[in-house]
GROMACS .gro file of C-alpha atoms in nm:
model
  247
    1UNK     CA    1   8.077  13.577   9.424
    2UNK     CA    2   8.334  13.529   9.181
    3UNK     CA    3   8.535  13.802   9.004
    4UNK     CA    4   8.748  13.665   8.694
    5UNK     CA    5   8.980  13.937   8.543
    6UNK     CA    6   9.079  13.893   8.174
    7UNK     CA    7   9.251  14.094   7.930
    8UNK     CA    8   9.063  14.413   7.858
    9UNK     CA    9   9.065  14.399   7.475
   10UNK     CA   10   9.029  14.010   7.456
   11UNK     CA   11   9.181  13.773   7.166
   12UNK     CA   12   9.233  13.839   6.807
   13UNK     CA   13   8.893  13.678   6.664
   14UNK     CA   14   8.932  13.392   6.400
   15UNK     CA   15   8.986  13.487   6.046
   16UNK     CA   16   8.764  13.205   5.927
   17UNK     CA   17   8.474  13.379   6.124
   18UNK     CA   18   8.527  13.793   6.043
   19UNK     CA   19   8.632  13.969   5.794
   20UNK     CA   20   8.887  14.278   5.943
   21UNK     CA   21   8.997  14.317   6.285
   22UNK     CA   22   8.783  14.199   6.581
   23UNK     CA   23   8.872  14.084   6.913
   24UNK     CA   24   8.665  13.855   7.146
   25UNK     CA   25   8.679  13.837   7.547
   26UNK     CA   26   8.463  13.546   7.708
   27UNK     CA   27   8.201  13.697   7.968
   28UNK     CA   28   8.071  13.352   8.052
   29UNK     CA   29   8.103  13.003   7.945
   30UNK     CA   30   7.868  12.729   7.908
   31UNK     CA   31   7.913  12.480   8.188
   32UNK     CA   32   7.904  12.456   8.522
   33UNK     CA   33   7.525  12.503   8.526
   34UNK     CA   34   7.554  12.779   8.257
   35UNK     CA   35   7.310  12.737   7.940
   36UNK     CA   36   7.456  13.023   7.741
   37UNK     CA   37   7.812  13.176   7.606
   38UNK     CA   38   7.850  13.516   7.628
   39UNK     CA   39   8.118  13.703   7.496
   40UNK     CA   40   8.218  14.047   7.437
   41UNK     CA   41   8.297  14.115   7.095
   42UNK     CA   42   8.474  14.437   6.970
   43UNK     CA   43   8.507  14.516   6.593
   44UNK     CA   44   8.717  14.766   6.429
   45UNK     CA   45   8.551  14.978   6.169
   46UNK     CA   46   8.431  14.834   5.899
   47UNK     CA   47   8.489  14.477   6.044
   48UNK     CA   48   8.236  14.198   6.036
   49UNK     CA   49   8.135  13.839   6.087
   50UNK     CA   50   8.061  13.604   5.805
   51UNK     CA   51   7.733  13.480   5.715
   52UNK     CA   52   7.665  13.250   6.001
   53UNK     CA   53   7.373  13.086   6.179
   54UNK     CA   54   7.323  12.930   6.569
   55UNK     CA   55   7.107  12.621   6.626
   56UNK     CA   56   6.919  12.804   6.926
   57UNK     CA   57   6.989  13.154   6.815
   58UNK     CA   58   7.148  13.471   6.959
   59UNK     CA   59   7.122  13.769   7.136
   60UNK     CA   60   7.331  14.073   7.070
   61UNK     CA   61   7.350  14.379   7.276
   62UNK     CA   62   7.541  14.655   7.196
   63UNK     CA   63   7.727  14.840   7.448
   64UNK     CA   64   7.943  15.100   7.267
   65UNK     CA   65   8.000  15.250   6.912
   66UNK     CA   66   7.789  15.200   6.588
   67UNK     CA   67   7.726  14.860   6.385
   68UNK     CA   68   7.537  14.706   6.148
   69UNK     CA   69   7.342  14.355   6.113
   70UNK     CA   70   7.154  14.179   5.845
   71UNK     CA   71   6.938  13.888   5.820
   72UNK     CA   72   6.900  13.662   5.502
   73UNK     CA   73   6.698  13.831   5.286
   74UNK     CA   74   6.631  14.151   5.485
   75UNK     CA   75   6.793  14.506   5.467
   76UNK     CA   76   7.107  14.603   5.656
   77UNK     CA   77   6.995  14.806   5.948
   78UNK     CA   78   7.229  15.030   6.147
   79UNK     CA   79   7.232  14.934   6.543
   80UNK     CA   80   7.378  15.129   6.807
   81UNK     CA   81   7.480  15.152   7.197
   82UNK     CA   82   7.172  15.007   7.400
   83UNK     CA   83   7.038  14.831   7.107
   84UNK     CA   84   6.929  14.457   7.143
   85UNK     CA   85   6.904  14.216   6.833
   86UNK     CA   86   6.716  13.889   6.899
   87UNK     CA   87   6.823  13.652   6.607
   88UNK     CA   88   6.607  13.337   6.551
   89UNK     CA   89   6.705  12.998   6.582
   90UNK     CA   90   6.881  12.886   6.231
   91UNK     CA   91   6.851  13.234   6.069
   92UNK     CA   92   7.124  13.319   5.874
   93UNK     CA   93   7.263  13.673   5.944
   94UNK     CA   94   7.594  13.891   5.987
   95UNK     CA   95   7.697  14.164   6.230
   96UNK     CA   96   7.969  14.421   6.252
   97UNK     CA   97   8.073  14.755   6.281
   98UNK     CA   98   7.967  15.057   6.084
   99UNK     CA   99   8.247  15.174   5.780
  100UNK     CA  100   8.389  15.454   6.018
  101UNK     CA  101   8.313  15.345   6.385
  102UNK     CA  102   8.377  15.064   6.611
  103UNK     CA  103   8.144  14.876   6.742
  104UNK     CA  104   8.111  14.653   7.069
  105UNK     CA  105   7.868  14.421   7.156
  106UNK     CA  106   7.751  14.142   7.398
  107UNK     CA  107   7.680  13.796   7.206
  108UNK     CA  108   7.465  13.568   7.413
  109UNK     CA  109   7.423  13.214   7.258
  110UNK     CA  110   7.212  12.962   7.415
  111UNK     CA  111   7.443  12.611   7.357
  112UNK     CA  112   7.219  12.301   7.269
  113UNK     CA  113   7.246  12.028   7.514
  114UNK     CA  114   7.377  11.800   7.182
  115UNK     CA  115   7.686  12.019   7.185
  116UNK     CA  116   7.585  12.124   6.828
  117UNK     CA  117   7.764  12.442   6.730
  118UNK     CA  118   7.717  12.767   6.507
  119UNK     CA  119   7.755  12.720   6.129
  120UNK     CA  120   7.998  12.960   5.918
  121UNK     CA  121   7.900  13.061   5.554
  122UNK     CA  122   8.046  13.290   5.337
  123UNK     CA  123   8.219  13.620   5.377
  124UNK     CA  124   8.015  13.957   5.363
  125UNK     CA  125   8.144  14.122   5.065
  126UNK     CA  126   8.170  14.501   5.018
  127UNK     CA  127   7.857  14.574   4.841
  128UNK     CA  128   7.636  14.363   5.082
  129UNK     CA  129   7.804  14.520   5.371
  130UNK     CA  130   7.710  14.851   5.217
  131UNK     CA  131   7.323  14.717   5.179
  132UNK     CA  132   7.341  14.629   4.783
  133UNK     CA  133   7.390  14.988   4.700
  134UNK     CA  134   7.775  15.016   4.632
  135UNK     CA  135   7.684  15.327   4.395
  136UNK     CA  136   7.552  15.512   4.716
  137UNK     CA  137   7.855  15.474   4.887
  138UNK     CA  138   8.078  15.822   4.861
  139UNK     CA  139   8.387  15.813   4.678
  140UNK     CA  140   8.567  16.043   4.950
  141UNK     CA  141   8.438  16.032   5.330
  142UNK     CA  142   8.591  16.287   5.577
  143UNK     CA  143   8.542  16.211   5.965
  144UNK     CA  144   8.688  16.392   6.261
  145UNK     CA  145   8.828  16.137   6.455
  146UNK     CA  146   8.958  16.378   6.742
  147UNK     CA  147   8.977  16.792   6.787
  148UNK     CA  148   9.203  16.824   7.063
  149UNK     CA  149   9.319  17.168   7.174
  150UNK     CA  150   9.707  17.223   7.264
  151UNK     CA  151   9.754  17.348   7.643
  152UNK     CA  152   9.920  17.578   7.706
  153UNK     CA  153   9.913  17.709   7.333
  154UNK     CA  154  10.269  17.620   7.169
  155UNK     CA  155  10.410  17.702   6.836
  156UNK     CA  156  10.497  17.403   6.593
  157UNK     CA  157  10.760  17.457   6.364
  158UNK     CA  158  10.739  17.082   6.210
  159UNK     CA  159  10.581  16.739   6.280
  160UNK     CA  160  10.781  16.428   6.286
  161UNK     CA  161  10.580  16.121   6.194
  162UNK     CA  162  10.697  15.754   6.307
  163UNK     CA  163  10.564  15.418   6.279
  164UNK     CA  164  10.626  15.216   6.602
  165UNK     CA  165  10.575  14.880   6.661
  166UNK     CA  166  10.526  14.707   7.035
  167UNK     CA  167  10.566  14.315   7.035
  168UNK     CA  168  10.269  14.128   7.180
  169UNK     CA  169  10.248  14.153   7.561
  170UNK     CA  170  10.509  14.412   7.582
  171UNK     CA  171  10.457  14.709   7.816
  172UNK     CA  172  10.601  15.071   7.682
  173UNK     CA  173  10.630  15.137   8.057
  174UNK     CA  174  10.565  15.510   8.249
  175UNK     CA  175  10.699  15.797   8.017
  176UNK     CA  176  10.673  16.140   7.975
  177UNK     CA  177  10.705  16.358   7.629
  178UNK     CA  178  10.840  16.664   7.564
  179UNK     CA  179  10.588  16.766   7.345
  180UNK     CA  180  10.207  16.692   7.245
  181UNK     CA  181  10.196  16.348   7.076
  182UNK     CA  182   9.922  16.232   6.889
  183UNK     CA  183   9.855  15.856   6.765
  184UNK     CA  184   9.667  15.641   6.540
  185UNK     CA  185   9.639  15.259   6.569
  186UNK     CA  186   9.707  15.080   6.234
  187UNK     CA  187   9.704  14.731   6.340
  188UNK     CA  188   9.649  14.493   6.657
  189UNK     CA  189   9.579  14.669   7.006
  190UNK     CA  190   9.706  14.838   7.298
  191UNK     CA  191   9.604  14.937   7.664
  192UNK     CA  192   9.634  15.322   7.695
  193UNK     CA  193   9.636  15.511   8.015
  194UNK     CA  194   9.723  15.892   8.110
  195UNK     CA  195   9.827  15.854   8.478
  196UNK     CA  196   9.504  15.920   8.701
  197UNK     CA  197   9.278  15.844   8.414
  198UNK     CA  198   9.095  15.509   8.301
  199UNK     CA  199   9.230  15.277   8.088
  200UNK     CA  200   9.098  15.216   7.741
  201UNK     CA  201   9.149  14.971   7.456
  202UNK     CA  202   9.249  15.108   7.132
  203UNK     CA  203   9.235  14.900   6.822
  204UNK     CA  204   9.271  15.009   6.431
  205UNK     CA  205   9.102  15.333   6.343
  206UNK     CA  206   9.136  15.449   6.695
  207UNK     CA  207   9.325  15.773   6.768
  208UNK     CA  208   9.489  15.915   7.075
  209UNK     CA  209   9.664  16.199   7.243
  210UNK     CA  210   9.970  16.203   7.470
  211UNK     CA  211   9.982  16.559   7.616
  212UNK     CA  212  10.300  16.715   7.679
  213UNK     CA  213  10.463  16.653   7.986
  214UNK     CA  214  10.179  16.407   8.084
  215UNK     CA  215  10.275  16.065   8.270
  216UNK     CA  216  10.152  15.819   8.060
  217UNK     CA  217  10.147  15.522   8.254
  218UNK     CA  218  10.020  15.232   8.031
  219UNK     CA  219  10.064  15.190   7.645
  220UNK     CA  220  10.077  14.809   7.666
  221UNK     CA  221  10.057  14.593   7.320
  222UNK     CA  222   9.792  14.293   7.386
  223UNK     CA  223   9.836  13.946   7.248
  224UNK     CA  224   9.823  14.051   6.899
  225UNK     CA  225  10.083  14.320   6.950
  226UNK     CA  226  10.008  14.695   6.824
  227UNK     CA  227  10.175  14.931   6.545
  228UNK     CA  228  10.068  15.285   6.521
  229UNK     CA  229  10.161  15.613   6.352
  230UNK     CA  230  10.286  15.862   6.628
  231UNK     CA  231  10.263  16.247   6.510
  232UNK     CA  232  10.544  16.444   6.718
  233UNK     CA  233  10.472  16.814   6.713
  234UNK     CA  234  10.799  16.996   6.775
  235UNK     CA  235  10.902  17.364   6.788
  236UNK     CA  236  11.191  17.528   6.599
  237UNK     CA  237  11.532  17.339   6.694
  238UNK     CA  238  11.341  17.101   6.918
  239UNK     CA  239  11.390  16.720   6.894
  240UNK     CA  240  11.121  16.443   7.003
  241UNK     CA  241  11.234  16.340   7.341
  242UNK     CA  242  11.081  16.064   7.557
  243UNK     CA  243  11.168  16.035   7.971
  244UNK     CA  244  11.115  15.717   8.185
  245UNK     CA  245  11.066  15.857   8.525
  246UNK     CA  246  11.071  15.482   8.639
  247UNK     CA  247  11.403  15.380   8.537
   0.00000   0.00000   0.00000
């Protein structure tokens, strides 16, 4: 048995192969007897690959979220967690997240003995991404990303909004806020964890809640850094404060 510990979020995907933000974390690499490359790929909402094809085909296993996939000449199809997509050798296709939801899949690619690699084509434009029905895309969409009750109930006199940037691979450290904080990731990614709960990776479009008085164990920027908006709910005469118990 061999256990390899890697970054939770993976490395930023190359812009030549993707439109929008995506991250790739290798699971198994060809070599040492392995005949396939296996990667976990996370797509931010609206992000997708370019048109491309693989010499021996590819298998996608959706592990989280909702996405879209299309083969050349076929319709844009919706894929969800638990779905498996089999792509034929040499078949032009693309895949990515839904417009309003992220998606993560395993990408399993057999590797030819002669080392032939996948071929990238042109980017997938918005009309293709929406299935050639740009007129069917509503001009305004509203999606509830988080509906969080506050406990205990508190009076909010004002909301302070901050744009916060953390440099690549920097950790915020264990901290506690004197009031509830809500946030939304703009760019990059971070590992977020409230003490005693599981760690999660946040990417563009993801939202989070730091409860009042909770010990936030991790808010660690990954290799691409992270920028987010923080919404601080404050009472009358109250200022946003942060405490670092470990310092």
